[in-house]
Tab-separated table of C-alpha atoms in Angstrom:
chain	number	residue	atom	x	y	z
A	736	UNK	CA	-20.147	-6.446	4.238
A	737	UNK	CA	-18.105	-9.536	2.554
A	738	UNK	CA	-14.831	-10.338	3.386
A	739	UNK	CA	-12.380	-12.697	1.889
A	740	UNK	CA	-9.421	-13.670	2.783
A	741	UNK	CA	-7.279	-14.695	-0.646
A	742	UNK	CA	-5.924	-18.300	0.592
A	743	UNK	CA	-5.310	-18.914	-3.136
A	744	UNK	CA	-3.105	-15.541	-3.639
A	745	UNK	CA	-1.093	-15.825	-0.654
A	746	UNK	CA	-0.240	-19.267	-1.082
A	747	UNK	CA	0.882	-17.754	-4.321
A	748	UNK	CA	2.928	-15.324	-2.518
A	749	UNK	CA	4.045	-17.702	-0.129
A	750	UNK	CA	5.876	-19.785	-3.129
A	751	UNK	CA	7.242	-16.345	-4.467
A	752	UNK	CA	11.044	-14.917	-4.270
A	753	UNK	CA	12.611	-15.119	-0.569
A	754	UNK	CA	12.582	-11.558	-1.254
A	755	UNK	CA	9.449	-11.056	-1.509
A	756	UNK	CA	8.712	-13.063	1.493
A	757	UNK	CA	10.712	-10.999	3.666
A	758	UNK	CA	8.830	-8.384	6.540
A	759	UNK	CA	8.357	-4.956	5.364
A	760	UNK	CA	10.853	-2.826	6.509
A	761	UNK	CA	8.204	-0.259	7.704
A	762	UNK	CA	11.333	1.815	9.649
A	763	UNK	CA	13.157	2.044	6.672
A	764	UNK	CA	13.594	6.046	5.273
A	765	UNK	CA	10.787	7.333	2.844
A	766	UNK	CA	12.170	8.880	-0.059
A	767	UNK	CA	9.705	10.902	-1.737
A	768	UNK	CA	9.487	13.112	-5.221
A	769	UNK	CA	6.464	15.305	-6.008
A	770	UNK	CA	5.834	18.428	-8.702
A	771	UNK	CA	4.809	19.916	-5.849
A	772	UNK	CA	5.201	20.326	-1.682
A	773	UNK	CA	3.722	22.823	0.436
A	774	UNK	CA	4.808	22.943	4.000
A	775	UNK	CA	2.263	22.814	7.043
A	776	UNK	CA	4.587	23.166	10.217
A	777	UNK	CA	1.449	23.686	12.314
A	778	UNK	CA	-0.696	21.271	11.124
A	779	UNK	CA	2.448	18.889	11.279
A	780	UNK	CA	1.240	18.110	7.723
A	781	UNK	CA	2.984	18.336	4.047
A	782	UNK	CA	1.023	18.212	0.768
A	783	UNK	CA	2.913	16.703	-1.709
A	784	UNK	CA	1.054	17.394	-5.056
A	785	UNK	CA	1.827	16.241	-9.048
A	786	UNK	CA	3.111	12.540	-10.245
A	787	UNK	CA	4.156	11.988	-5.925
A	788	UNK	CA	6.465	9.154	-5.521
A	789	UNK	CA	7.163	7.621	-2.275
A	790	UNK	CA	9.584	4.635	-1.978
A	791	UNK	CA	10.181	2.837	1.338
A	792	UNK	CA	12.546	-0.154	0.997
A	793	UNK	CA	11.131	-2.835	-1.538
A	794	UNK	CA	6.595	-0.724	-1.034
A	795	UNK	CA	6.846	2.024	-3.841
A	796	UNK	CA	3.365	4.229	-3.642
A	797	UNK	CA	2.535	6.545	-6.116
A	798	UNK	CA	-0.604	8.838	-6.766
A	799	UNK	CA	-1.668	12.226	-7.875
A	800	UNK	CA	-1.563	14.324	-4.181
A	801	UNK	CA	-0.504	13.117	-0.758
A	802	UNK	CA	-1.041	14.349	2.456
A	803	UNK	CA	2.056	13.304	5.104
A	804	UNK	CA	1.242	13.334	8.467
A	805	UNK	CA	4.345	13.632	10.959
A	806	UNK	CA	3.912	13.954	15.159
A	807	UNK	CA	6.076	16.735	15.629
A	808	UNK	CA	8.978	15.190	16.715
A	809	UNK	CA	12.148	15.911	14.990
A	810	UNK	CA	14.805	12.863	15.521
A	811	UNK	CA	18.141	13.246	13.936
A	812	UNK	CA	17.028	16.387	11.842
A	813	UNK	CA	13.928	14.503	10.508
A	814	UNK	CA	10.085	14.846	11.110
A	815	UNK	CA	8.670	11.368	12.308
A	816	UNK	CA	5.824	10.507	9.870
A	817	UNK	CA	2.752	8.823	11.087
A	818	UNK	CA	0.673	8.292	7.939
A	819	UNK	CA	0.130	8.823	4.484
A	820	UNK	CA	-2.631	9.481	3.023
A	821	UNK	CA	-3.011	9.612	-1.133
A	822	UNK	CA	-5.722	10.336	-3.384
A	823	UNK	CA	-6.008	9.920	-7.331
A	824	UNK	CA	-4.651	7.355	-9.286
A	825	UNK	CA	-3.091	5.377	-6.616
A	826	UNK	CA	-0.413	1.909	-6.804
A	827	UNK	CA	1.283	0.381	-4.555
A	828	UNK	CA	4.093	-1.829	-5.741
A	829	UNK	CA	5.616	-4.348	-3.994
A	830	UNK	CA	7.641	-7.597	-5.308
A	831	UNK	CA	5.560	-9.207	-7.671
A	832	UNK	CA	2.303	-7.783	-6.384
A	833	UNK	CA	0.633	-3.926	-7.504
A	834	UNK	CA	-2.976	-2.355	-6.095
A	835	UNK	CA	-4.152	0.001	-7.489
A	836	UNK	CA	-7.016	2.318	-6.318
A	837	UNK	CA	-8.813	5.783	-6.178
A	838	UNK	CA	-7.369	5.969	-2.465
A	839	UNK	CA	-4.993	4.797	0.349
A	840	UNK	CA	-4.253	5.314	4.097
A	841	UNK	CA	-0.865	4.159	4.793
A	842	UNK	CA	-0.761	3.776	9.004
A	843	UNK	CA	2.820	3.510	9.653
A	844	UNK	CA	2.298	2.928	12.994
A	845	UNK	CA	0.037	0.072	12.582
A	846	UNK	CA	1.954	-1.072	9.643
A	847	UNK	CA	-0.874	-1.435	7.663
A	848	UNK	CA	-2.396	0.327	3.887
A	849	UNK	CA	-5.914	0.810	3.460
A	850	UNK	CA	-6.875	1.343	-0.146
A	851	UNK	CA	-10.373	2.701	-1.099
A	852	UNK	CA	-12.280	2.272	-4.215
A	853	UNK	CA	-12.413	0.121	-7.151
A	854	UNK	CA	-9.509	-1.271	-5.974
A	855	UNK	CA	-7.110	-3.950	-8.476
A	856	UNK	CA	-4.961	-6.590	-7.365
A	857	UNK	CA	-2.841	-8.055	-9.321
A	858	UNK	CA	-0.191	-10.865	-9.093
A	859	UNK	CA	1.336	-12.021	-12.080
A	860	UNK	CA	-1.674	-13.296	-14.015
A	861	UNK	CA	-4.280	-13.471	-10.958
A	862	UNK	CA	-6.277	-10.440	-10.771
A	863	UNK	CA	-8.790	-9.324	-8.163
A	864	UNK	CA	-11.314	-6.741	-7.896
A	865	UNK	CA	-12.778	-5.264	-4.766
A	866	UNK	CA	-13.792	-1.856	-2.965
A	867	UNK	CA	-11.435	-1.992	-0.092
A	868	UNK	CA	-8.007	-3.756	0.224
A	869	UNK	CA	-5.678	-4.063	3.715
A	870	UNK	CA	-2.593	-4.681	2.999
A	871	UNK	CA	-0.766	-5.876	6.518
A	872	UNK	CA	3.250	-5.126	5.934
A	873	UNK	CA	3.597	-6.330	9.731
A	874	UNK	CA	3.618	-9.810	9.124
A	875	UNK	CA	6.556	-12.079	7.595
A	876	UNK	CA	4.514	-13.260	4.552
A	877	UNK	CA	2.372	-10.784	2.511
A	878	UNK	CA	-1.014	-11.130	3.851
A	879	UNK	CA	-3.945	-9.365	1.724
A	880	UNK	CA	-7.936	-9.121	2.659
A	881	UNK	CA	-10.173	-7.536	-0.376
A	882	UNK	CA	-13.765	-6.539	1.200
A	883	UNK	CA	-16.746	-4.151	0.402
A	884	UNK	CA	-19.217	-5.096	-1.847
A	885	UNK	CA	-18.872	-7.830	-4.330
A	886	UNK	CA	-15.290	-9.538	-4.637
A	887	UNK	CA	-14.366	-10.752	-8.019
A	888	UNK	CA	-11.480	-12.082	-10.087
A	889	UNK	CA	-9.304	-14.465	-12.039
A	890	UNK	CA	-7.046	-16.824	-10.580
A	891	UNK	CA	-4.452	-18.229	-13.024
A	892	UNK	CA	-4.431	-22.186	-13.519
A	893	UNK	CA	-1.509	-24.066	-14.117
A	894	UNK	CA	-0.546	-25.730	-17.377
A	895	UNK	CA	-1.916	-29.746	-16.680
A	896	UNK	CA	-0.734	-32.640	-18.804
């Protein structure tokens, strides 16, 4: 298996928006919306089915059905969600950066999003093309690694006199 690590894009990031160089808030709330929910309480599971949204501070994820995963604990009236899982038509949005892919895990405990199959990533005019993506929130500056397969792209060039 290949494995690259996109110097090139994340110096890219690096030179982006202070806001977009900020950490992940991965403790912030997770506002969802969904055509669909239907409840699991003993799997400690919800579905969410139809055009599912899911915004957590500046990471929006959207895709066609979503299994959330919660431990069973309830703190202040809440379930505590361990993962995400979404299937169909999947992007994840950040600032100034969207993947999109057939599939995504989204560990919150490990901070991390796993996206699965013929998987697009696209910053401003760079695009790159892979069959797995990691996306690591836990770290202060973006940090992206595109494996499986053969990695291609385009990487924008700046305007020389």
């Amino acid at each position: 298996m290949r494995q690259i690590l996109l110097l090139p894009l994340v110096a890219l990031l690096a030179a982006a928006p202070a806001s977009a160089q900020q950490k992940h808030d991965s403790d912030a709330p997770i506002n969802f919306g969904a055509d669909h929910i239907e409840l699991q309480d003993k799997a400690n599971r919800a579905i969410l089915t139809g055009n599912v949204s899911v915004k957590q501070a500046e990471l929006t994820l959207n895709s066609a059905r979503m299994t959330v995963a919660y431990t069973g604990q309830v703190v202040d009236g809440s379930p505590q969600v361990s993962r995400l899982d979404a299937a169909g038509n999947v992007v994840v949005t950040r600032p100034d950066q969207t993947a999109r892919s057939q599939y995504a895990i989204y560990d919150l405990n490990a901070r991390t999003i796993l996206m699965i199959g013929d998987v697009t990533l696209t910053q401003g005019s760079n695009v790159t093309h892979s069959q797995r993506l990691t996306l690591n929130l836990a770290q202060a500056q973006p940090h992206a690694t595109l494996s499986g397969g053969r990695v291609t792209g385009t990487f924008s060039v700046p305007k020389r006199n």
